[in-house]
Short mmCIF file of C-alpha atoms in Angstrom, two decimals:
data_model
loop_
_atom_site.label_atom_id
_atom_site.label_comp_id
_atom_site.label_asym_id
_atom_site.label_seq_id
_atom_site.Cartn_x
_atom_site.Cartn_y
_atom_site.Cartn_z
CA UNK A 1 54.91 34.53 90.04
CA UNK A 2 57.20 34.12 93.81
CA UNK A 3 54.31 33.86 96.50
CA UNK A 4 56.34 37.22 98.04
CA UNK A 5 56.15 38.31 94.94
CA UNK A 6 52.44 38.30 94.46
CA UNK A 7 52.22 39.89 98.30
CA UNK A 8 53.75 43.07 97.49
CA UNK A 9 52.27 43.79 94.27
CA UNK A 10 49.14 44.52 95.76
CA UNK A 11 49.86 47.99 96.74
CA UNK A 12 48.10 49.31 100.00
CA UNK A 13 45.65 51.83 99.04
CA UNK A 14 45.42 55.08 101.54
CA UNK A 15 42.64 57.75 101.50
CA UNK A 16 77.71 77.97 105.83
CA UNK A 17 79.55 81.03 105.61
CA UNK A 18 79.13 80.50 109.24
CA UNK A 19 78.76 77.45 111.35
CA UNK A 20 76.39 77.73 114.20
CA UNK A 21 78.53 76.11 116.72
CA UNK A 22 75.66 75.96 119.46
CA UNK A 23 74.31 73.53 116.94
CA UNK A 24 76.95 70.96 117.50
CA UNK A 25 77.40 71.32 120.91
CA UNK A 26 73.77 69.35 121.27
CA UNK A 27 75.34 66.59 119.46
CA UNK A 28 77.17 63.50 120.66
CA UNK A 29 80.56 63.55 119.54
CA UNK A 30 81.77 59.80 119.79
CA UNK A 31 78.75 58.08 118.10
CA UNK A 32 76.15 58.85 115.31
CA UNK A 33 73.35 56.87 116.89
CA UNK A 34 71.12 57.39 120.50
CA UNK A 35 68.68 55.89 122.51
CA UNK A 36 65.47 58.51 123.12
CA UNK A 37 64.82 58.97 126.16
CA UNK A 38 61.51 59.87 125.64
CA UNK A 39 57.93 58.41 124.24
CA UNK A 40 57.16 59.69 120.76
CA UNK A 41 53.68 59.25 120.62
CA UNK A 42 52.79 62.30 122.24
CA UNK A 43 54.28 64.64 119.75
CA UNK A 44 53.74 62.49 116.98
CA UNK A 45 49.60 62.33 117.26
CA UNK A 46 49.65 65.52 116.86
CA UNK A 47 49.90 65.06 112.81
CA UNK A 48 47.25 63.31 111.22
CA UNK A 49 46.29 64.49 107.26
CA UNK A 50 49.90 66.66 105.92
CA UNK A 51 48.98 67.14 102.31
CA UNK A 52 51.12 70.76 102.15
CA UNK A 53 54.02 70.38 100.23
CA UNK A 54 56.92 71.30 102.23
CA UNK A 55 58.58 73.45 99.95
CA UNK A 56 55.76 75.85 99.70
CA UNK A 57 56.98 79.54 99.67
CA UNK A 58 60.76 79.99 98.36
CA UNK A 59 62.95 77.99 100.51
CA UNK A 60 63.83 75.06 98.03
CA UNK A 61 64.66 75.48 94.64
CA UNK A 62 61.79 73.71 92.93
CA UNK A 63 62.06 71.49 89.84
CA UNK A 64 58.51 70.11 90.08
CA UNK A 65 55.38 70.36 92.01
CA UNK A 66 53.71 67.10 90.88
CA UNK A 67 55.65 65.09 91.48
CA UNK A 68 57.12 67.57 94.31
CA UNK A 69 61.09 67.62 93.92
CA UNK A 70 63.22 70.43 95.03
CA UNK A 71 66.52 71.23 96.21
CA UNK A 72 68.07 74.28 98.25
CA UNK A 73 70.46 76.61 97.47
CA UNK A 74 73.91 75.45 98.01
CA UNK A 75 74.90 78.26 100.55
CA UNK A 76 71.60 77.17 102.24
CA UNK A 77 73.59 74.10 103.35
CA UNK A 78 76.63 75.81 105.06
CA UNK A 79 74.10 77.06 107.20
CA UNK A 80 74.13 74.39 109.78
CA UNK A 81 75.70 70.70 110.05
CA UNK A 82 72.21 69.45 110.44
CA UNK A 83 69.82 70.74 107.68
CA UNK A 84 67.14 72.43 108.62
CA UNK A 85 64.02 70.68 107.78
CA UNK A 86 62.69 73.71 105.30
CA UNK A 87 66.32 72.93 103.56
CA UNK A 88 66.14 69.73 103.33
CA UNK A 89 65.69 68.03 99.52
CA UNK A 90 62.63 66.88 98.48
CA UNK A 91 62.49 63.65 95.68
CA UNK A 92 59.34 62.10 94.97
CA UNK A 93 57.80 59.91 91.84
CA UNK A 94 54.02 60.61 92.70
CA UNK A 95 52.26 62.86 94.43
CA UNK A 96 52.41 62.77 98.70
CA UNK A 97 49.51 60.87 99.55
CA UNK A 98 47.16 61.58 101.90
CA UNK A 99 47.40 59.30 105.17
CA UNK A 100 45.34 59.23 108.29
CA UNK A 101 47.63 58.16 110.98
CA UNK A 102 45.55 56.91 113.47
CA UNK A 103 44.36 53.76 110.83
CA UNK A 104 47.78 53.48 108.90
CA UNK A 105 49.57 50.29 109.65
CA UNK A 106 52.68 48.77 108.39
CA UNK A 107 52.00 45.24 107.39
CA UNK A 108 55.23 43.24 107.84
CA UNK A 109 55.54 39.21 106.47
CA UNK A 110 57.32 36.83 104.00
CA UNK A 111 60.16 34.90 105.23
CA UNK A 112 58.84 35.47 109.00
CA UNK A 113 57.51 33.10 111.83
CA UNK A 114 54.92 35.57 112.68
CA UNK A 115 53.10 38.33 110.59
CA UNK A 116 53.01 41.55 112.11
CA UNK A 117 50.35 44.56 111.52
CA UNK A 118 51.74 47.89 113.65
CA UNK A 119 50.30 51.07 113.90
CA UNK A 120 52.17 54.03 113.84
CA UNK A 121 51.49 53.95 117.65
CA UNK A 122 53.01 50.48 118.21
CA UNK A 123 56.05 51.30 116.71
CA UNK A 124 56.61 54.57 118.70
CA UNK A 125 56.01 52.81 121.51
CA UNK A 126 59.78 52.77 123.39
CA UNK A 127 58.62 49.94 125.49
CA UNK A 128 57.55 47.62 122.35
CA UNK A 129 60.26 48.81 120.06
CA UNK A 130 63.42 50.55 121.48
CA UNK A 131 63.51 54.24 119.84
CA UNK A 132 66.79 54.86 118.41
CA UNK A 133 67.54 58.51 116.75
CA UNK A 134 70.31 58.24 114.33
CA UNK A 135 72.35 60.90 112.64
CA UNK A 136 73.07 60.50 108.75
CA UNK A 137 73.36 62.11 105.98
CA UNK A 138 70.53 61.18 102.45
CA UNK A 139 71.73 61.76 99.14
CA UNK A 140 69.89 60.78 96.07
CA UNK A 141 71.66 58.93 93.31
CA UNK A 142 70.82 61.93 90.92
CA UNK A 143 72.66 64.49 92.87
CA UNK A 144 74.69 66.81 90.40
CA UNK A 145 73.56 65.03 87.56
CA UNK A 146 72.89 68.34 85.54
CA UNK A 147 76.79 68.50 84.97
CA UNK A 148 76.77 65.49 82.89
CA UNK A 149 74.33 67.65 80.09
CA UNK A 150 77.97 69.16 79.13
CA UNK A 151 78.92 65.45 77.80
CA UNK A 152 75.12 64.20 76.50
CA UNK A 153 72.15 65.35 77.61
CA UNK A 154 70.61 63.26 80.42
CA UNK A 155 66.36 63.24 81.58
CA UNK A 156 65.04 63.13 84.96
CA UNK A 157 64.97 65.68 87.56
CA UNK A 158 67.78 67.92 86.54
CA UNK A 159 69.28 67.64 90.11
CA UNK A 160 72.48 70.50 91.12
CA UNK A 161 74.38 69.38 94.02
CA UNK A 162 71.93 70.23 96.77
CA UNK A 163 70.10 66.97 96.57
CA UNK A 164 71.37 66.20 99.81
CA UNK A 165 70.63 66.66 103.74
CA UNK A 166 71.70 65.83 106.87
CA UNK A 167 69.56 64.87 109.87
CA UNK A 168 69.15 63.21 113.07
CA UNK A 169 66.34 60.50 112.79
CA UNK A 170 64.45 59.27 114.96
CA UNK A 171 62.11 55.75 114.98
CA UNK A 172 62.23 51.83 115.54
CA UNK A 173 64.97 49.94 114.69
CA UNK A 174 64.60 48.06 111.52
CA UNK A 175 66.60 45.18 113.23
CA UNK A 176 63.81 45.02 116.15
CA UNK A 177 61.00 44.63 114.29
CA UNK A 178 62.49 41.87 111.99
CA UNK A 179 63.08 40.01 115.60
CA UNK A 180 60.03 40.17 116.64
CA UNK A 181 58.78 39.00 113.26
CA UNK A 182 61.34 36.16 113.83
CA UNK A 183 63.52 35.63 110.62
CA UNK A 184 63.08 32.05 109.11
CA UNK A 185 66.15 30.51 108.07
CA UNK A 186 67.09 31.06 103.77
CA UNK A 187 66.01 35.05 104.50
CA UNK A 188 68.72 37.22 102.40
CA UNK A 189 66.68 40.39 101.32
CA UNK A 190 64.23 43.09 102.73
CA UNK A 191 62.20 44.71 100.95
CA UNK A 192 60.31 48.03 101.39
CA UNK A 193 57.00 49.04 98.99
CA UNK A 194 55.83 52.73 99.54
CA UNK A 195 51.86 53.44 99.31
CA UNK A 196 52.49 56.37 96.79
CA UNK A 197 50.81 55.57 93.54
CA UNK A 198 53.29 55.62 90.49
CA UNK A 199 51.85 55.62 87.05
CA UNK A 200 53.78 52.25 85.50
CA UNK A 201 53.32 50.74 82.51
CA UNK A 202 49.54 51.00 82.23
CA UNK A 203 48.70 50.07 85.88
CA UNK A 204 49.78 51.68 89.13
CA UNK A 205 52.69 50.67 91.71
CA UNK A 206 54.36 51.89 94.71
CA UNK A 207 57.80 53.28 94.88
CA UNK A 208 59.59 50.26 96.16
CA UNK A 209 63.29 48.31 96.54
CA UNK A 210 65.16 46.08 99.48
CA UNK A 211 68.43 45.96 101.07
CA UNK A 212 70.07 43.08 102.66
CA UNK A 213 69.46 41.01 105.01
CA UNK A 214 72.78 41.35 106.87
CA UNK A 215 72.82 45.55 106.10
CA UNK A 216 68.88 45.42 107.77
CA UNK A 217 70.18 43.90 111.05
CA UNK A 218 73.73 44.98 111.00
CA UNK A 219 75.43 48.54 111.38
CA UNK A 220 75.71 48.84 114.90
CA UNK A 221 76.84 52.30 114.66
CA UNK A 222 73.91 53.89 112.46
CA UNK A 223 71.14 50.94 112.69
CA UNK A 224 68.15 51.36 109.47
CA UNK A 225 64.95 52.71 110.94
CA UNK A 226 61.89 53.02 110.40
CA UNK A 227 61.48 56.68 111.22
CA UNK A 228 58.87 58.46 112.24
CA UNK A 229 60.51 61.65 113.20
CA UNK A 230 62.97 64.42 111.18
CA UNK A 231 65.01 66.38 112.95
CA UNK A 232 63.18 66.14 116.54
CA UNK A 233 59.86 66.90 114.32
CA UNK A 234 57.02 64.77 112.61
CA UNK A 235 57.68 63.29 109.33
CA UNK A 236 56.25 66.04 107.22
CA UNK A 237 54.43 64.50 103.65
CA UNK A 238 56.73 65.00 101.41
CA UNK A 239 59.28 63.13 103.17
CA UNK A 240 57.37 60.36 104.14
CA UNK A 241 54.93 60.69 106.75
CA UNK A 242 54.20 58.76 108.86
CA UNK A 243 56.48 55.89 108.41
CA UNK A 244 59.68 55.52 106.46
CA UNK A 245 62.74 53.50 106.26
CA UNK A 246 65.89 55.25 106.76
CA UNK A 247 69.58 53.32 105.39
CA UNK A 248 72.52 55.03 106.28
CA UNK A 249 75.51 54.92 103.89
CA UNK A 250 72.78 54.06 100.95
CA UNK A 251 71.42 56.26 97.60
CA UNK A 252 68.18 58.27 98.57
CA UNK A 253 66.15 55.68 96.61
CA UNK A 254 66.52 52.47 99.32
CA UNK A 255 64.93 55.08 102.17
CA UNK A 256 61.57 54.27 101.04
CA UNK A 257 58.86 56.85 102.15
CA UNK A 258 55.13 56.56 102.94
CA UNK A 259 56.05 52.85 104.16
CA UNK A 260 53.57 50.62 104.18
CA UNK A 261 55.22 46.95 103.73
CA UNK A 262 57.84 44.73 104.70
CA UNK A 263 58.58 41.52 103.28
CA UNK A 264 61.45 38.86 104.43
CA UNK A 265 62.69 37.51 101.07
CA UNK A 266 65.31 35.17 99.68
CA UNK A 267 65.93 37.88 96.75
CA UNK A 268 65.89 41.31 96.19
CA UNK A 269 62.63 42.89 95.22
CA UNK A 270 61.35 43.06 91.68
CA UNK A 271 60.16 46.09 92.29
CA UNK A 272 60.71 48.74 89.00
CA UNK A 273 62.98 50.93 91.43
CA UNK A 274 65.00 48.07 92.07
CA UNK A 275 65.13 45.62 89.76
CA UNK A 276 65.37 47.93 86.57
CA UNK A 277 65.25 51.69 87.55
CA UNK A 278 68.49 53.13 89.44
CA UNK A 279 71.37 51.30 87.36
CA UNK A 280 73.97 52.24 85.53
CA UNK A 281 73.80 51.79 82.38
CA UNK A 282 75.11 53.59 78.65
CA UNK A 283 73.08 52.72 75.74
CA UNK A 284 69.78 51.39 77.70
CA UNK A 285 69.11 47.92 76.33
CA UNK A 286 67.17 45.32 78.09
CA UNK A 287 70.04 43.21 78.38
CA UNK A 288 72.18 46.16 79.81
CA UNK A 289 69.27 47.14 82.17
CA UNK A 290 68.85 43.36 83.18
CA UNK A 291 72.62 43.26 83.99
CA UNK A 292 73.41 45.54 85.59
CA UNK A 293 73.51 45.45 89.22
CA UNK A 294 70.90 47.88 91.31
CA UNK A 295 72.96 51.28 93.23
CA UNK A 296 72.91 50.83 96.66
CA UNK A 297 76.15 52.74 98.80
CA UNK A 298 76.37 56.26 98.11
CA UNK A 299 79.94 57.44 96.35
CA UNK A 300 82.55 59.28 97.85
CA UNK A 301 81.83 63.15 96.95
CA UNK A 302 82.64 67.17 97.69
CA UNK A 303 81.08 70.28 96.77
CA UNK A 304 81.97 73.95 96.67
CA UNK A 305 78.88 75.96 98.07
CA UNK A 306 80.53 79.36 98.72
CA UNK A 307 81.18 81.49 96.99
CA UNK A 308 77.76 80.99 94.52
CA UNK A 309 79.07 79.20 90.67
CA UNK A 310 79.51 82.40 88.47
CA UNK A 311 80.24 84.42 91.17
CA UNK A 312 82.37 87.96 91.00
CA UNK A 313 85.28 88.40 93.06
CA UNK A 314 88.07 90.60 93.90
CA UNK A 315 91.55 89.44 93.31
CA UNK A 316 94.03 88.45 96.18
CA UNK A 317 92.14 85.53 98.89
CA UNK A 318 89.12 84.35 98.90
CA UNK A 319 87.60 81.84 101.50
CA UNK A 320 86.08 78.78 99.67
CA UNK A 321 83.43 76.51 101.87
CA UNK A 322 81.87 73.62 101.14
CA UNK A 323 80.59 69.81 102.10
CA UNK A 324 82.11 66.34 101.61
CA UNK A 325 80.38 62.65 101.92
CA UNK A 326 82.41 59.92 102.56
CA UNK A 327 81.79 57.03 100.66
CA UNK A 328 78.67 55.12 102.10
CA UNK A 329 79.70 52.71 104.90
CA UNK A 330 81.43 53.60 108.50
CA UNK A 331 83.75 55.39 106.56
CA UNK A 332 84.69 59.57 106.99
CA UNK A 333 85.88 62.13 105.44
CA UNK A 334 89.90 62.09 105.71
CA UNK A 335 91.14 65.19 103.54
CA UNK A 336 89.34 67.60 101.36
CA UNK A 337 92.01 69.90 98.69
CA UNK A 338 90.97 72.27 96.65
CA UNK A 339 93.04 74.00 93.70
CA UNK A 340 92.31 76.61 90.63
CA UNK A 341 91.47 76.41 86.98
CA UNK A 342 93.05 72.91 85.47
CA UNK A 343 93.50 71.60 89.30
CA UNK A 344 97.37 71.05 88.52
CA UNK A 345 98.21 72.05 92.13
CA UNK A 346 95.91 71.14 94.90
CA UNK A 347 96.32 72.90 98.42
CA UNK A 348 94.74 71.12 101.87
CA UNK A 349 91.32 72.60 103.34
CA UNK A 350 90.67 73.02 106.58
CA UNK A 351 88.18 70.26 107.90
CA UNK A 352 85.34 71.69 110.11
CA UNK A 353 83.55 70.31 113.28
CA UNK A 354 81.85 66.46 113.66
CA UNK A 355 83.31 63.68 112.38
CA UNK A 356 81.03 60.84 112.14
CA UNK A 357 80.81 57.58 109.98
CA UNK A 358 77.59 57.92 107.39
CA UNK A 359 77.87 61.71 107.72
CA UNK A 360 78.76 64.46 105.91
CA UNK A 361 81.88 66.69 106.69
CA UNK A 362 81.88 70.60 106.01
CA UNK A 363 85.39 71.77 105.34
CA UNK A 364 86.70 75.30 104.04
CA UNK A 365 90.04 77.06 102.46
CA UNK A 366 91.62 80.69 101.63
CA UNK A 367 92.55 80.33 98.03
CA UNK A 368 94.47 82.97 95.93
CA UNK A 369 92.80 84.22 92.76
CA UNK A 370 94.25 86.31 90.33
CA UNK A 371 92.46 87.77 86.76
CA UNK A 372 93.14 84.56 85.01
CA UNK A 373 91.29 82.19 87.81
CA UNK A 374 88.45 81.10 86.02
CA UNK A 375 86.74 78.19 88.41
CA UNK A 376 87.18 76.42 91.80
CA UNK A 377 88.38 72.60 92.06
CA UNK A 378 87.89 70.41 95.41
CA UNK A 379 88.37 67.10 95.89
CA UNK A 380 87.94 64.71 98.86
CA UNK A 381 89.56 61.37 99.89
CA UNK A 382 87.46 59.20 102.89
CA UNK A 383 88.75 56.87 105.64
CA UNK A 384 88.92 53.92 102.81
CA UNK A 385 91.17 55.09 100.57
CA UNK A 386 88.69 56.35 98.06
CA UNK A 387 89.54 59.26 95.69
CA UNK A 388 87.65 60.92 93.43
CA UNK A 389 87.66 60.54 89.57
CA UNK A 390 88.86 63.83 88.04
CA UNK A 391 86.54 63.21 85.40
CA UNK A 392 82.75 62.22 84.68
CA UNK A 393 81.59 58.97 83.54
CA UNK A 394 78.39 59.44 81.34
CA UNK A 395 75.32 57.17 82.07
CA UNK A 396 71.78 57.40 80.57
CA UNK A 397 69.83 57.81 83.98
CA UNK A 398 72.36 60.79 85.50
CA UNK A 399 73.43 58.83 88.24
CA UNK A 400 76.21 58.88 91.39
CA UNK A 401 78.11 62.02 89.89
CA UNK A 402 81.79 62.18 92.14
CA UNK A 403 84.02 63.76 89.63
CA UNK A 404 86.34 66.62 90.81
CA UNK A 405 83.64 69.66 91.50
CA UNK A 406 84.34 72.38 89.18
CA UNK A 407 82.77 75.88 90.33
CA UNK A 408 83.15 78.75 87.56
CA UNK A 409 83.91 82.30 88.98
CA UNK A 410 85.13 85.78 87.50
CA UNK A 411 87.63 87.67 89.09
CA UNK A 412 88.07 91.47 88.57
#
């Protein structure tokens, strides 16, 4: 077994109908990431033991309390640019566990001239670490994968489109703490491990994975964190508290939660959620899982969230609002269309408020619908070029759905 190898697998253990424009207005409009100008640790020792799940009561749509996963209701997300935290998807592969902040530490080593052990205090300390709050938006890799149950049927968490969220995070640089780690020379990988405790293959593990080396130090316009705040607030449990990475522009699945280790690598990590799980693959054989390569950027993608799928209508014009994600990297949205029935004829929507790389855009359109209108279409196209396909490709797993959103409606 890799020395670094044998280091992580000993898991720590640990007892829009309407825009609100005011919203917005708070925001920078030239740049995605700021400096605080305040200390954190203040508000943040206020939160020692979460262990409520933070979609109690009826906010989320919940597909599973143990593990807790949930999603909100797609008009929930018109609501404002920056989800609310109580909006705000929840995806998890083992219960939140129960942390004491005041004795948590990060343990950070491998490929490093000096091993580091920070408390939560240390790294909210602006004067030790910088503390950067960074606006992006987290997707998970399984977001809309129900629709692909009308080709095969697909397990997992049977995710809609509202596996997704927007928010401004705040924390360390993951950059920073790698310098003062000092990176040795060969370093091409980070990797995160989790102190959740995931039921694998007869013994127990922690939801893990790694990015690299040059996306952990680079992206000068939305930086990786490690966060310790959501929205201006305390990492609640379920979404990670009290440490977690944060990596714009990547699938759900590399923000690690509950972070407890770093490691400096010259490979990516064999963790299960790397090395094997979150791949696309067809038929599932160990040679096609060994293959393929691990999901790290986010796809290009748009949604219709109003009106509701299967909604009634009148006939004439109807306004149709949704979001779009540019493609993970400093990339935005560039034009969103949206057309009826077989999407033959596609008309431009109207794109709505901040543009900013690693974010999502809300857009919206007045479309004419007659008797025979039977669905929605919208489709997006980002700063790159990228288009979406008009049609799903099938994987076992569920994952990165972009096709052309299709949302049914009756009109009469």
């Amino acid at each position: 077994m890799h020395p670094q190898e044998s280091q992580l697998s000993s898991t720590l253990s640990v007892s829009q109908t309407a825009l609100a424009r005011r919203r917005f207005l708070q925001l920078s409009a030239t740049a995605a990431v700021g400096v605080l100008a305040a200390p954190l640790r203040s508000v943040l020792a206020q939160r020692t033991l979460p262990t409520t799940p933070s979609f109690a009561g009826t906010d989320l749509i919940v597909h599973g309390q143990d593990p807790p996963n949930a999603e909100p209701a797609l008009e929930h997300l018109l609501e404002s640019w920056i989800t609310p935290n109580k909006y705000f998807y929840v995806r998890s592969h083992a219960p939140s566990p129960k942390i004491d902040r005041k004795t948590f530490r990060l343990q950070v080593s491998g490929l490093v001239e000096r091993e580091l052990s920070l408390s939560a205090d240390e790294l909210a300390d602006a004067e030790k670490f910088p503390q950067h709050e960074v606006t992006a938006t987290m997707t998970c890799a399984g977001n809309r994968r129900a629709e692909y149950n009308a080709i095969n049927k697909v397990g997992g968490v049977q995710w809609g489109a509202g596996a997704i969220g927007n928010a401004k995070w705040g924390g360390a640089a993951l950059a920073d703490l790698l310098k003062a780690a000092g990176v040795k020379e060969g370093a091409k990988h980070v990797w995160f491990e989790g102190v959740d405790e995931i039921s694998h293959n007869g013994g127990i593990i922690g939801f893990g994975g790694s990015i690299p080396l040059e996306t952990a130090l680079g992206q000068p316009q939305a930086p990786a964190l490690v966060a310790q705040t959501m929205n201006g607030e305390p990492l609640t449990a379920d979404h990670g508290f009290p440490l977690r990475t944060v990596v714009p522009g990547f699938i759900g699945a590399r923000s690690v939660k509950w972070l407890g280790k770093i490691v400096v690598s010259d490979r990516p990590s064999p963790n299960h959620y790397l090395a094997t799980a979150y791949k696309l693959v067809q038929e599932g054989t160990d040679a096609e899982w060994e293959s393929a390569e691990p999901l790290y950027r986010f796809p290009l993608n748009s949604v219709i969230c109003s009106p509701a799928a299967g909604a009634t209508v009148k006939p004439g014009e109807i306004e149709v609002a949704g979001y779009a994600l540019p493609s993970g990297g400093p990339n935005t949205i560039e034009r969103v269309e949206v057309a009826t029935n077989d999407g033959r004829i596609f008309r431009p929507a109207t794109l709505l408020d901040l543009s900013l790389p690693y974010c999502w855009r809300f857009w919206k359109a007045t479309v004419p619908v007659t008797p025979r209108t039977k669905e929605i279409v919208v489709r997006a196209i980002d700063s790159a070029g990228n288009r979406q396909p008009r049609k799903m490709t099938w994987n076992l797993k569920g994952y990165m759905n972009n096709s052309l959103y299709h949302s049914p409606l009756q009109v009469e």
